[in-house]
Coordinates of C-alpha atoms in Angstrom, one line a residue:
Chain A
X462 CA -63.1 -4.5 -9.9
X463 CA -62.6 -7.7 -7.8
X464 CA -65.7 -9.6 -6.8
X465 CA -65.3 -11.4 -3.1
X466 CA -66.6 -14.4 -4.7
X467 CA -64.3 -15.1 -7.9
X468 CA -62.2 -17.3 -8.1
X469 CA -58.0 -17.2 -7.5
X470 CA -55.5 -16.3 -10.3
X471 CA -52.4 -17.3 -10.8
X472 CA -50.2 -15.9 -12.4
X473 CA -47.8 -18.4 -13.6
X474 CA -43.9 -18.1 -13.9
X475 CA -41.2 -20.6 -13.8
X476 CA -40.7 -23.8 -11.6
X477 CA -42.5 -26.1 -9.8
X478 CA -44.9 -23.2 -7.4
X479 CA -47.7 -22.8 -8.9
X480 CA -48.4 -26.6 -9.4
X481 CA -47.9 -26.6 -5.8
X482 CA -50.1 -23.8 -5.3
X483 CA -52.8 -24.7 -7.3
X484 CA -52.9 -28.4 -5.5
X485 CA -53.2 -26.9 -2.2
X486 CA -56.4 -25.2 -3.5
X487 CA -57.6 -28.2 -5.1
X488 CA -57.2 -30.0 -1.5
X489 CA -58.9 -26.9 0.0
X490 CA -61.7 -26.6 -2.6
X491 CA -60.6 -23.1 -3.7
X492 CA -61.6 -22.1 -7.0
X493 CA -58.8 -20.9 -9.2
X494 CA -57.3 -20.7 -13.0
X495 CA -54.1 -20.2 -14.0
X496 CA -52.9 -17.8 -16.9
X497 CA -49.1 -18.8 -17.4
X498 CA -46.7 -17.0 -19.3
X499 CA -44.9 -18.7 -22.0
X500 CA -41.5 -19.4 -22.0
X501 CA -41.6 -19.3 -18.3
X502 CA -44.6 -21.6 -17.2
X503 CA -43.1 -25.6 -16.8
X504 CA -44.8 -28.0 -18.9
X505 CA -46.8 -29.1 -16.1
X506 CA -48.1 -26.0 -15.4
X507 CA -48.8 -25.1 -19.2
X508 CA -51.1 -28.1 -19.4
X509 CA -53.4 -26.9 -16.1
X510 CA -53.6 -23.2 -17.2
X511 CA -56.4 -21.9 -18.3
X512 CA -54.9 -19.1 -20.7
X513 CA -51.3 -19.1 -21.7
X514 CA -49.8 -15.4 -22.7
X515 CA -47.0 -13.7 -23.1
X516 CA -45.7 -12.3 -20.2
X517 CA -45.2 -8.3 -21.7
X518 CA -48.3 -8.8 -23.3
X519 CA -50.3 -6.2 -20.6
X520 CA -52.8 -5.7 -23.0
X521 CA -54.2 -9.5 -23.2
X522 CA -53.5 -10.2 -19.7
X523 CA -55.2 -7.6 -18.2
X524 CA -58.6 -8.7 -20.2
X525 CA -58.3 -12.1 -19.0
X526 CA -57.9 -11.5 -16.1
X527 CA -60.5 -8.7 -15.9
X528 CA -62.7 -12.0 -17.4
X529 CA -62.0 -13.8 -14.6
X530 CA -63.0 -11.3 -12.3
X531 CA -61.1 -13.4 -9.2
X532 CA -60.9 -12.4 -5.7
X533 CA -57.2 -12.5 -5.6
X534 CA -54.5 -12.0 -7.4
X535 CA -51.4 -14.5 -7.0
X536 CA -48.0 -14.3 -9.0
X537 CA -46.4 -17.6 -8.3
X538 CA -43.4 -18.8 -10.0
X539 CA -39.9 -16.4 -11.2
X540 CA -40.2 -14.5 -14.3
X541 CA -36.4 -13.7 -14.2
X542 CA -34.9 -16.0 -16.4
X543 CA -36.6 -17.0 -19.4
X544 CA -36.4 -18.8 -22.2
X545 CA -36.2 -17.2 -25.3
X546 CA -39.2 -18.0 -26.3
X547 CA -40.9 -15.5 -23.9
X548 CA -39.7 -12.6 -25.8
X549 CA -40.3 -13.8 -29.0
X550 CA -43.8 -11.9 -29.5
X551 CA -43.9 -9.3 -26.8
X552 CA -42.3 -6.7 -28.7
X553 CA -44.7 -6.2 -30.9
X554 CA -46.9 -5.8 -27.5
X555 CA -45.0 -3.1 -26.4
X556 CA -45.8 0.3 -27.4
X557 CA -42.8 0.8 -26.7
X558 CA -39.3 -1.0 -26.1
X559 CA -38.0 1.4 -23.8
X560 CA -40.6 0.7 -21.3
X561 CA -39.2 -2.6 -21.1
X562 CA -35.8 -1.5 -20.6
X563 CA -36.5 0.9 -17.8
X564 CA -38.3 -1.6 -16.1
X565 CA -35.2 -4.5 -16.0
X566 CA -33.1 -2.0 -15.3
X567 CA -34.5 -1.3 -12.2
X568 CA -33.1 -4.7 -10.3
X569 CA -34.4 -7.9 -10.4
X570 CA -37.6 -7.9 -9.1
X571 CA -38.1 -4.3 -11.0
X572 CA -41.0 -5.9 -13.7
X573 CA -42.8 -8.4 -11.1
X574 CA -42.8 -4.9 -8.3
X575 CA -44.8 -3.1 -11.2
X576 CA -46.9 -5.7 -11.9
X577 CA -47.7 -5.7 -8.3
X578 CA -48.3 -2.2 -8.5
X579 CA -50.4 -2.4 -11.5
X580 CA -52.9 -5.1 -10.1
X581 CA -53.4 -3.2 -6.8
X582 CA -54.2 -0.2 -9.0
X583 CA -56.5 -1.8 -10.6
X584 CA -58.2 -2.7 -7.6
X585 CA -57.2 -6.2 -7.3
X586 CA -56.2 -7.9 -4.3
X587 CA -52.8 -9.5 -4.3
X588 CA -51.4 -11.8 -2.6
X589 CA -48.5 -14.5 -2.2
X590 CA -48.1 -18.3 -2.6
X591 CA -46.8 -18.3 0.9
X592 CA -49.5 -16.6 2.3
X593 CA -52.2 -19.0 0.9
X594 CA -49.9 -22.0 1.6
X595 CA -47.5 -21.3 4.5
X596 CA -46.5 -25.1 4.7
X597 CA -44.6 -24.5 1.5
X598 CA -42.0 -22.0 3.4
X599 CA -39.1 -23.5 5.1
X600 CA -39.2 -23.8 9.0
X601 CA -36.3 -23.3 11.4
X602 CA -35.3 -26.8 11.1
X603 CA -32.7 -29.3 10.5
X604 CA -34.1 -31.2 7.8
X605 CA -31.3 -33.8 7.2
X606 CA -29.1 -36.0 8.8
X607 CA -26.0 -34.5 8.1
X608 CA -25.8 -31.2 9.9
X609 CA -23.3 -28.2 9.7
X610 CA -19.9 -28.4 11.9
X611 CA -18.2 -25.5 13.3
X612 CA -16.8 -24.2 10.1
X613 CA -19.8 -24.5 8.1
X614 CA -21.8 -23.0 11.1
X615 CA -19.7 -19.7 10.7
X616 CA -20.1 -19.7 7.1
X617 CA -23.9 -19.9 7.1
X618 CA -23.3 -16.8 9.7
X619 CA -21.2 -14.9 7.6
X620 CA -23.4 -15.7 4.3
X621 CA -26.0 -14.5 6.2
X622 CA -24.5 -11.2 7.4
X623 CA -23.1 -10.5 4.2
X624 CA -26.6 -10.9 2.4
X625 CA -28.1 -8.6 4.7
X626 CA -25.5 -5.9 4.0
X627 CA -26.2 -6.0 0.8
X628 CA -30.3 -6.1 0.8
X629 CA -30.6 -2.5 0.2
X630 CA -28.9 -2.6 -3.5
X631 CA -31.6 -5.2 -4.3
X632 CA -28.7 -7.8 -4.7
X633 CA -28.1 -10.7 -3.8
X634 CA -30.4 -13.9 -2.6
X635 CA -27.8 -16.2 -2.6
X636 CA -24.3 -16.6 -1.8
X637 CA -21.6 -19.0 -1.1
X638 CA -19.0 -19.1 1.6
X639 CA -16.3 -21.5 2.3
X640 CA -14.6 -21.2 5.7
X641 CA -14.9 -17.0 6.1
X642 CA -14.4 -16.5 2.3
X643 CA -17.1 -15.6 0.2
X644 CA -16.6 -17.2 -2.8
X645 CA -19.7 -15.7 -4.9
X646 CA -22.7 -13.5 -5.1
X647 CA -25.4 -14.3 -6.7
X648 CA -26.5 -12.2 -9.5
X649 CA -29.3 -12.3 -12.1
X650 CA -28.1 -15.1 -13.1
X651 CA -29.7 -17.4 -10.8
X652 CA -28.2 -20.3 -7.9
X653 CA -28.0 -22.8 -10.3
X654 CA -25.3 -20.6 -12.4
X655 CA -23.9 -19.3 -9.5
X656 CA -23.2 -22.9 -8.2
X657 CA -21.6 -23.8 -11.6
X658 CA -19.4 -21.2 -11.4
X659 CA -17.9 -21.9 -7.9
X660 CA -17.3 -25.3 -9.4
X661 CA -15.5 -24.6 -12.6
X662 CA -13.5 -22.0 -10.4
X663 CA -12.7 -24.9 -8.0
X664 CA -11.9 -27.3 -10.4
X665 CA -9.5 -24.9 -12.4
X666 CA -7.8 -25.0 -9.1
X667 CA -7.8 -28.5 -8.4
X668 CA -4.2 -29.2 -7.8
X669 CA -4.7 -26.8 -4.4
X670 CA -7.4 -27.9 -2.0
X671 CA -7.9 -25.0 -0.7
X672 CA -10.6 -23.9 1.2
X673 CA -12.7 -27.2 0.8
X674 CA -16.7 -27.6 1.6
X675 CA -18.4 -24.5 2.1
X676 CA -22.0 -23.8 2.1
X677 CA -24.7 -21.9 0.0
X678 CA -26.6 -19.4 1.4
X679 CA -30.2 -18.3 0.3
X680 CA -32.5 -16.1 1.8
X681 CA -35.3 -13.1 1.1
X682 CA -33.3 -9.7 1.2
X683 CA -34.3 -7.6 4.0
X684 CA -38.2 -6.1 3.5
X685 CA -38.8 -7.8 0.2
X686 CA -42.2 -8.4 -0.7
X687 CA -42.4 -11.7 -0.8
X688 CA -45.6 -11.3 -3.3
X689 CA -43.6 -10.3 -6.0
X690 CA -40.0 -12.7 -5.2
X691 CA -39.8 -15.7 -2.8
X692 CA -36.4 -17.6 -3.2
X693 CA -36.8 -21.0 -3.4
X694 CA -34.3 -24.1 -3.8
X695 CA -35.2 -28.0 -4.4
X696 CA -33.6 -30.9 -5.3
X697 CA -31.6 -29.6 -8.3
X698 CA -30.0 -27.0 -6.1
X699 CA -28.6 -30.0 -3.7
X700 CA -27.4 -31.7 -6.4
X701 CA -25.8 -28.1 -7.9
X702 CA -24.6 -27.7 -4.3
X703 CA -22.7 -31.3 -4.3
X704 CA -21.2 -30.5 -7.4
X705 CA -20.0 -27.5 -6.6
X706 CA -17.8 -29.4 -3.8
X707 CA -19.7 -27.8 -0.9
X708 CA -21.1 -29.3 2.4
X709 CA -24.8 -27.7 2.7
X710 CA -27.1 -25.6 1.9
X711 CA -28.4 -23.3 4.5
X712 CA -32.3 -20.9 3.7
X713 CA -33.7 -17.9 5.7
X714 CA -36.8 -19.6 7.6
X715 CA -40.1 -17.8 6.6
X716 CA -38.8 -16.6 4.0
X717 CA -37.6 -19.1 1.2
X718 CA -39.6 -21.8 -0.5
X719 CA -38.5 -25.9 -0.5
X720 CA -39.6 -26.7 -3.7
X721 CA -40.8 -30.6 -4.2
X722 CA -39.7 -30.8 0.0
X723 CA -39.6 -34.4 0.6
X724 CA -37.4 -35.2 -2.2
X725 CA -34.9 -32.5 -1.8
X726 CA -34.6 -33.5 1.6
X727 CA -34.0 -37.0 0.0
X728 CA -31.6 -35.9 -2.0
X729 CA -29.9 -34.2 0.2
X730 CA -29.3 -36.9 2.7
X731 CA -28.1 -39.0 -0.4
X732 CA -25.3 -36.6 -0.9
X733 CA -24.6 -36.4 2.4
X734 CA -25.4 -32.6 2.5
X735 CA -27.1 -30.5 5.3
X736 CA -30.2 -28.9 4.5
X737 CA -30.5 -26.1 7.3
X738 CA -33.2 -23.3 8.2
X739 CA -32.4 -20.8 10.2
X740 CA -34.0 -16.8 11.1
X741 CA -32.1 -15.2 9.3
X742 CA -31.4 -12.1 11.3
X743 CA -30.5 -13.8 14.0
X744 CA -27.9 -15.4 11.5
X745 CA -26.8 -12.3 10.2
X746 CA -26.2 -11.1 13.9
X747 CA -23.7 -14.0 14.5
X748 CA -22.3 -13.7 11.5
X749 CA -21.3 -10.1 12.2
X750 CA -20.0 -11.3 15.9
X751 CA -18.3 -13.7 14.0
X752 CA -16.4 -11.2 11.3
X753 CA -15.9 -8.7 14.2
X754 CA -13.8 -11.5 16.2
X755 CA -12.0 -12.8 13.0
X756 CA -10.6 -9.4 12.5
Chain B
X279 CA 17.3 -7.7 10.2
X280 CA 17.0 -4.5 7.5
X281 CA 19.8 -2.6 6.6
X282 CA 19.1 0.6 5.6
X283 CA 21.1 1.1 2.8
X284 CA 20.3 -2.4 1.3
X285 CA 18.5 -3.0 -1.8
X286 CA 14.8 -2.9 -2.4
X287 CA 13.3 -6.7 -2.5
X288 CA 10.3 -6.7 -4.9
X289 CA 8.6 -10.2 -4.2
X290 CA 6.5 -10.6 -7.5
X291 CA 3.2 -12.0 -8.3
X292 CA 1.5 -11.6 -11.5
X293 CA 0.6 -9.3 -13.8
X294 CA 3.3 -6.2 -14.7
X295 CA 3.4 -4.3 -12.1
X296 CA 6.9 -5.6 -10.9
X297 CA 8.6 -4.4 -14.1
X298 CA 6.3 -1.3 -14.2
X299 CA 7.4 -0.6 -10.9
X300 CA 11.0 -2.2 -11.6
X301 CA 11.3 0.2 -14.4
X302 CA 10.8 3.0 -12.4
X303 CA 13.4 2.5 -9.7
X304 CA 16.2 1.5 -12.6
X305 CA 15.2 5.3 -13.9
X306 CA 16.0 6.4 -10.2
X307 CA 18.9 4.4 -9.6
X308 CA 17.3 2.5 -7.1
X309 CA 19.0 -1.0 -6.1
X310 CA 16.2 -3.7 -6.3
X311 CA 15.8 -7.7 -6.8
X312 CA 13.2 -9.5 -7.6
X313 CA 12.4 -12.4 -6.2
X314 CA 9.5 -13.9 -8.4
X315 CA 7.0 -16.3 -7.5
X316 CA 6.6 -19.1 -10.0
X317 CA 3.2 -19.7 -11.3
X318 CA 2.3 -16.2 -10.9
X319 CA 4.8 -13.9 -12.0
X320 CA 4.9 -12.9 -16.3
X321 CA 7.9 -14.3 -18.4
X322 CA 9.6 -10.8 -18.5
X323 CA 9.1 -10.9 -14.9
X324 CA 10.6 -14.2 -14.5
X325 CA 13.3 -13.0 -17.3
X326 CA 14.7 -10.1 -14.9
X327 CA 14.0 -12.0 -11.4
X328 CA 17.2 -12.8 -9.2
X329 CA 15.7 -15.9 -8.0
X330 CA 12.3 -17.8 -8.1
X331 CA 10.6 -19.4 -5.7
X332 CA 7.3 -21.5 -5.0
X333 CA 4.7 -19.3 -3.2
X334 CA 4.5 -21.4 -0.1
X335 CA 8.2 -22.1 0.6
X336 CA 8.5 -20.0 2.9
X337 CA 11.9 -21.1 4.3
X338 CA 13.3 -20.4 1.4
X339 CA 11.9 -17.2 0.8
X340 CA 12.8 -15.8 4.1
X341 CA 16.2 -17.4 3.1
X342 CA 16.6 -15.5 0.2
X343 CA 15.2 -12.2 1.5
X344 CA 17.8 -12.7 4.7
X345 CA 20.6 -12.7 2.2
X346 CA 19.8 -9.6 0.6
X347 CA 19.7 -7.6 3.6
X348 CA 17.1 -5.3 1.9
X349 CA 16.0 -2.1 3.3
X350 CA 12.5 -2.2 2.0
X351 CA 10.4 -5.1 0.7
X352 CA 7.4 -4.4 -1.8
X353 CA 4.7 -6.9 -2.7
X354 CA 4.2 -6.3 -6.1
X355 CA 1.3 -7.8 -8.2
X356 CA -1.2 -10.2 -7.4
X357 CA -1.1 -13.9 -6.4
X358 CA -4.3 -15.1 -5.8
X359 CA -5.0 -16.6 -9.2
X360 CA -2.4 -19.0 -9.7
X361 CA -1.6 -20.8 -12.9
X362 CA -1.7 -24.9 -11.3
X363 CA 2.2 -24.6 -11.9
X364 CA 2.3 -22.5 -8.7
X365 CA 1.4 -25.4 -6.5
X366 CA 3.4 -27.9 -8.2
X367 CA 6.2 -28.2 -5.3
X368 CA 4.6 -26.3 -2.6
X369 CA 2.9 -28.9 -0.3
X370 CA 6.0 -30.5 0.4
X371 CA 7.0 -26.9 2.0
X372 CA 4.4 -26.8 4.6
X373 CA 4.7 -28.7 7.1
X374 CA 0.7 -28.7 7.8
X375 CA -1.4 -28.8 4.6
X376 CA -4.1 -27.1 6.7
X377 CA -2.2 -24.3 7.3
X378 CA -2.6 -23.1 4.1
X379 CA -6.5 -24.0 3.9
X380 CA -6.6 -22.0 7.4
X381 CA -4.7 -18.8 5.8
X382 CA -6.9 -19.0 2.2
X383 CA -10.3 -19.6 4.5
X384 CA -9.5 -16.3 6.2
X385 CA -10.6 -14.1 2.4
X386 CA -9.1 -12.7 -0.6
X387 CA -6.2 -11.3 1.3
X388 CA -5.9 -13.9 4.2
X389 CA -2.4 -14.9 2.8
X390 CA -0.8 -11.4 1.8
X391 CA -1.9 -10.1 4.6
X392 CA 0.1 -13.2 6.9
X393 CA 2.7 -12.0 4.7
X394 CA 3.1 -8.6 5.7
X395 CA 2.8 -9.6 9.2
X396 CA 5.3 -12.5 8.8
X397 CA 8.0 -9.9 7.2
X398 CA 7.3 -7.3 9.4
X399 CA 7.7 -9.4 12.7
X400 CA 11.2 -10.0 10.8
X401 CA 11.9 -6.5 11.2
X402 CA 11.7 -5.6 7.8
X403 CA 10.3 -2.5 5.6
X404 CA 7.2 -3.7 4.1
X405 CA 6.1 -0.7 1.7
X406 CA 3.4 -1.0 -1.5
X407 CA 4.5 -0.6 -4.9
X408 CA 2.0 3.1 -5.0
X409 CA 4.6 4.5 -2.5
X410 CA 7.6 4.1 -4.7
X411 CA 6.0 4.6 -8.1
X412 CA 2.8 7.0 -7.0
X413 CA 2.4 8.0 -11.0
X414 CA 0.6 4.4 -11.4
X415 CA -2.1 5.2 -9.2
X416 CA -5.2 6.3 -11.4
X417 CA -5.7 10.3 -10.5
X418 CA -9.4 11.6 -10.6
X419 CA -9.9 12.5 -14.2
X420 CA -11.4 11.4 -17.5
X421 CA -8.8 9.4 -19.7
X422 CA -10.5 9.0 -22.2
X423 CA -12.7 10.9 -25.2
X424 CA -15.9 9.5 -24.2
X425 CA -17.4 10.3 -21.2
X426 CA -20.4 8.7 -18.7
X427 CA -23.5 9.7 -19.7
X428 CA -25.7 10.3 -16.8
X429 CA -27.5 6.7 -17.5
X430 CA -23.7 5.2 -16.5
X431 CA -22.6 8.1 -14.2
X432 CA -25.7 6.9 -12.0
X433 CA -24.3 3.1 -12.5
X434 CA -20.9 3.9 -11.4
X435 CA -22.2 5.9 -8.2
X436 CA -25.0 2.4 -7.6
X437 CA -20.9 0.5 -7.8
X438 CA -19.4 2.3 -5.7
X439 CA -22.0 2.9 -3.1
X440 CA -22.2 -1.3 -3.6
X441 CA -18.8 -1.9 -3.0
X442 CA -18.7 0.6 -0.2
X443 CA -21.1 -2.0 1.4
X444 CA -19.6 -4.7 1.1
X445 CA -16.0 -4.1 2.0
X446 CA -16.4 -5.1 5.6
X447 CA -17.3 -8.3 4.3
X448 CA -13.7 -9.0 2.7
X449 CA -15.8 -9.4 -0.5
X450 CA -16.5 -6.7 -4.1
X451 CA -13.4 -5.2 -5.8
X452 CA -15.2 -4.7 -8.4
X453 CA -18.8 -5.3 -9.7
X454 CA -20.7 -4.4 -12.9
X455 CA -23.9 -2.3 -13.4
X456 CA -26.0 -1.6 -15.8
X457 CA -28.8 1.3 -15.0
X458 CA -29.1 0.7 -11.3
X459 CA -29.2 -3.3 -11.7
X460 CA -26.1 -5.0 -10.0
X461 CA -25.3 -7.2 -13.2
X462 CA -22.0 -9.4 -11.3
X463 CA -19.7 -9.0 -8.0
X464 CA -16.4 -9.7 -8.5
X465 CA -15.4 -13.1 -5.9
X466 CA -12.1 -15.0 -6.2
X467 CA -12.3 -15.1 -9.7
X468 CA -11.3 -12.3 -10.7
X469 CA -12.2 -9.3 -13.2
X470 CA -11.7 -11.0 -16.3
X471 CA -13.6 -14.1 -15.8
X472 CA -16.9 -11.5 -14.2
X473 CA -16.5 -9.4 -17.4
X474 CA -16.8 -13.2 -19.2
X475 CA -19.6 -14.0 -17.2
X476 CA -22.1 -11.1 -18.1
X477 CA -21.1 -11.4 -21.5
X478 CA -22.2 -15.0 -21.2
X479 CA -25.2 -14.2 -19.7
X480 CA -26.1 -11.5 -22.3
X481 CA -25.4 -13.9 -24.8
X482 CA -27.4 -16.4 -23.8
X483 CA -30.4 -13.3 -23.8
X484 CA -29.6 -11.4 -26.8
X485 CA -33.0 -11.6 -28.2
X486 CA -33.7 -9.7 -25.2
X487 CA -32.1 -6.5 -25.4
X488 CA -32.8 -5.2 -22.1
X489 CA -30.6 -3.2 -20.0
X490 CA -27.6 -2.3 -22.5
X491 CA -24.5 -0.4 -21.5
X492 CA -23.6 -0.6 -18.3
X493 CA -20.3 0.1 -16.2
X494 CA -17.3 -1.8 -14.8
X495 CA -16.6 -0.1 -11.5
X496 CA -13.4 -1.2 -9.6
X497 CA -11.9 0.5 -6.3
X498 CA -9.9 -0.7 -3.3
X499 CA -11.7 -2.0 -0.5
X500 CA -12.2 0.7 2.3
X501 CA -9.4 0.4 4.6
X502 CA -7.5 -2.6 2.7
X503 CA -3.9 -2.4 2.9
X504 CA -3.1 -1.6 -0.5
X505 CA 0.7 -2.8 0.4
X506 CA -1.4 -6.4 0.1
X507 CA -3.9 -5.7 -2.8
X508 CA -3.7 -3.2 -5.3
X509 CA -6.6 -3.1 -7.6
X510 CA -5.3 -3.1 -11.5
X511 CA -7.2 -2.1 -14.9
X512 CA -5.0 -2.4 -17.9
X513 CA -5.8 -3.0 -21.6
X514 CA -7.3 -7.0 -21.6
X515 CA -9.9 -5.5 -19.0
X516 CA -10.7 -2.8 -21.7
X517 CA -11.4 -5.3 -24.4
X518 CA -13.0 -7.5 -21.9
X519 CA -15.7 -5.0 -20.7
X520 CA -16.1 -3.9 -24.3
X521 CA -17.1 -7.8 -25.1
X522 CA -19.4 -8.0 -21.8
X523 CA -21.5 -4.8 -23.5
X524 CA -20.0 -2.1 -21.1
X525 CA -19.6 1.9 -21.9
X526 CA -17.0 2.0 -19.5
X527 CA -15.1 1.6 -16.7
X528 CA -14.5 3.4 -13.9
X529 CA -11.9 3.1 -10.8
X530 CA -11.6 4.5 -7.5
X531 CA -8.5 7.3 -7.5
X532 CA -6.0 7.1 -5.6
X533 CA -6.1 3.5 -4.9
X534 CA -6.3 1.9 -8.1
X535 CA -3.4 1.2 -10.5
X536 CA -4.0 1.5 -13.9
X537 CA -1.4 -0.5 -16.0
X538 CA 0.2 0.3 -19.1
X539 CA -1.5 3.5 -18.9
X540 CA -1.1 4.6 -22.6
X541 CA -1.9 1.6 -24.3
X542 CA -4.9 1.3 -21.7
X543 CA -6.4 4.4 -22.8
X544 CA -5.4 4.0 -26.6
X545 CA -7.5 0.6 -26.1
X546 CA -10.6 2.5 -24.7
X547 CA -10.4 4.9 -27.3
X548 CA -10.6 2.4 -29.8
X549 CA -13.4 0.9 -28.7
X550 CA -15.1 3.5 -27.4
X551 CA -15.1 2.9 -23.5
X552 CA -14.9 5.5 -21.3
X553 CA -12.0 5.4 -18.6
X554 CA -12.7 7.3 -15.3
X555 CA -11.6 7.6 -12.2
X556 CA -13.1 9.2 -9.6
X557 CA -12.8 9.6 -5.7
X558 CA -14.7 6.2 -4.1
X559 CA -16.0 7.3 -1.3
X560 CA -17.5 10.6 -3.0
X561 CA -18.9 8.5 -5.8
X562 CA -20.6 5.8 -3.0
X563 CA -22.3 8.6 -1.4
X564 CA -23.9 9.8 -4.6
X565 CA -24.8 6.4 -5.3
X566 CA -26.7 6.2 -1.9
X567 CA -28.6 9.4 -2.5
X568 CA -29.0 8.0 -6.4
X569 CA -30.2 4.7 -4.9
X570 CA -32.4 6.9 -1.8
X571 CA -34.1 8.7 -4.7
X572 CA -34.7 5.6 -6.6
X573 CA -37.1 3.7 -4.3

């Protein structure tokens, strides 16, 4: 059971967050410790954690935690797309592989929504990065000097409206839109694959300049628990995003995380992108006045 | 203006519909030319055309078309995924390069669509290839010897309620599933290149075997004028889906065309796919009672 006084655990996946997190407790003077799971946890955050496991290895991480006895329960960081070294001794861990399989194949955030589950079960308080460090989510905001025109103001709209349309089949964080075309959804395969794709695409097609710019969309779909998924983007994404020939990048305020803000902001204005963040139902609304008078 | 008793005009993109669909109205002693679009349309295609023509020169198109006095004309087979050949000498036809970025900024269809309009304001015809050669069009029915397992039949219903979803968005002609997981939605890219994609993706996670099988659904948008866009299956996707991991593959009846329909289903066989098609808009609502049940 969870003692009011223990300390905060997070539970570390991929990317920069829970270095993040865990400086903002340092600058508050919250304890905390840090079990990362391998293959997902960045070097960085490997060498502050306190215990390092493997991430279907229930069994061990349920002990250490238990050890910690903390007051709240953190998952901080995506546990989506490993590397295969994460999987290379949890199978043994699993009484049983199927388990596993019926877990993933429940959507993306099917694995991370049980572990949710299983926490509070056990009586554990959980709670997400955002909510202990709110600065770290995107405000409604122009953050760059470039900001969208006319056309890339629809397209956020219609990425928006499209996303939300699609938020109940547990689908789709991210798109891309170029003029009223949607040119990709993202799948489990992450914004960084998606964006790579819309450029070999484009640049199979060179020869036709056809509908140039565009923007990417990212947001939280529609009631998802932020605990267990928060999208985020940083300054790989922009430089994704430039590559992939498009104008800006446009996140659901409230809901999406800037990762390392200051220099993705900086590397957006290098590129001469827009870096946008807007409500996102109130996007999604224009977006479907938008498609309504296009038709 | 049309002439009743003129010829049928098929303006051909790729793929073989046009000689599928050629075939059938020599066997019905139907007059028909074929006016073939270069970049687009296949070598026997090209090899039976009356005259060839750049996509964009419309002057000359309309030219050609005028002469024939047709009393129906038939887009037949796709032309959104252009070999760079199809592009070569088309600038110099438009007048305003940003009138083609305008018509391609408008979606998937944005330039088949103006077509249909554009022939149609000429006082021609404009019928789809289903309405001269119905037997193309998939009927509901299992083609092949293996069958969905309830595992897949519960994938296809997540596609097709999925698809259903998105079609106001101009966006998912097809998408891939695996257990209720949205694995990929078809964009601009095409079928092919999505099948390549999860199979990529796969790859890249094969020491993770976690949600295996999975479906290739592919259906008509709701309400797209199938005159413009006819969704095709035909053998490559077969061997394609079989790469990307899939049991099968199913298509909306009725509005799908499935190509070379014996050596299709001789293909399936062989690799043990299944091939079904099934009504889309009874399939979506079982995936929205599957996907109701789910949560």
């Amino acid at each position: 059971m969870a003692a009011d006084a223990g300390p905060i655990a997070i539970l570390a996946g991929s990317d920069q967050l829970p270095v993040l997190l865990s400086d903002r407790l340092r600058r508050d003077g919250r304890d905390h410790r840090i079990l990362a799971f391998r293959g997902f946890a960045a070097p960085e955050t490997r060498s502050r954690a306190d215990a390092i496991v493997d991430l279907l290895d229930v069994r061990r991480t349920q002990s250490i935690i238990a050890g910690w006895r903390p007051s709240i329960v953190i998952l901080a960081g995506a546990v989506r797309r490993p590397q295969p070294s994460a999987f290379l001794n949890t199978f043994s861990a699993l009484r049983n592989g199927r388990e596993l399989a019926h877990l993933l194949a429940q959507g993306d955030d099917g694995l991370l929504r049980s572990a949710v589950r299983f926490f509070e079960e056990q009586g554990y308080r959980v709670l997400g990065a955002h909510e202990l460090a709110p600065e770290l989510l995107a405000a409604p905001d122009l953050y760059t000097r470039a900001a969208p025109e006319p056309r890339e103001a629809r397209a956020v709209a219609v990425g928006f409206s499209m996303l939300a349309d699609l938020a109940p089949h547990d689908m789709g964080q991210a798109c891309i839109v170029a003029g009223e075309r949607i040119l990709a959804i993202e799948g489990p395969e992450g914004t960084d694959s998606m964006l790579a794709r819309v450029r070999a695409f484009r640049r199979r097609f060179s020869r036709v300049r056809v509908d140039p710019g565009g923007v990417l969309v990212k947001t939280a779909k529609h009631g998802q628990d932020l605990r267990v998924d928060l999208p985020a983007i940083g300054p790989r994404t922009m430089i994704n995003a430039r590559r992939a020939g498009l104008k800006g990048v446009a996140v659901g305020s409230g809901v999406t995380l800037i990762l390392n803000q200051e220099e993705t902001i900086a590397t957006a204005d290098r590129l001469g992108l827009f870096l946008v963040a807007v409500e996102p139902e109130h996007a999604a609304a224009a977006g479907r006045v938008a498609a309504g008078n296009g038709r």
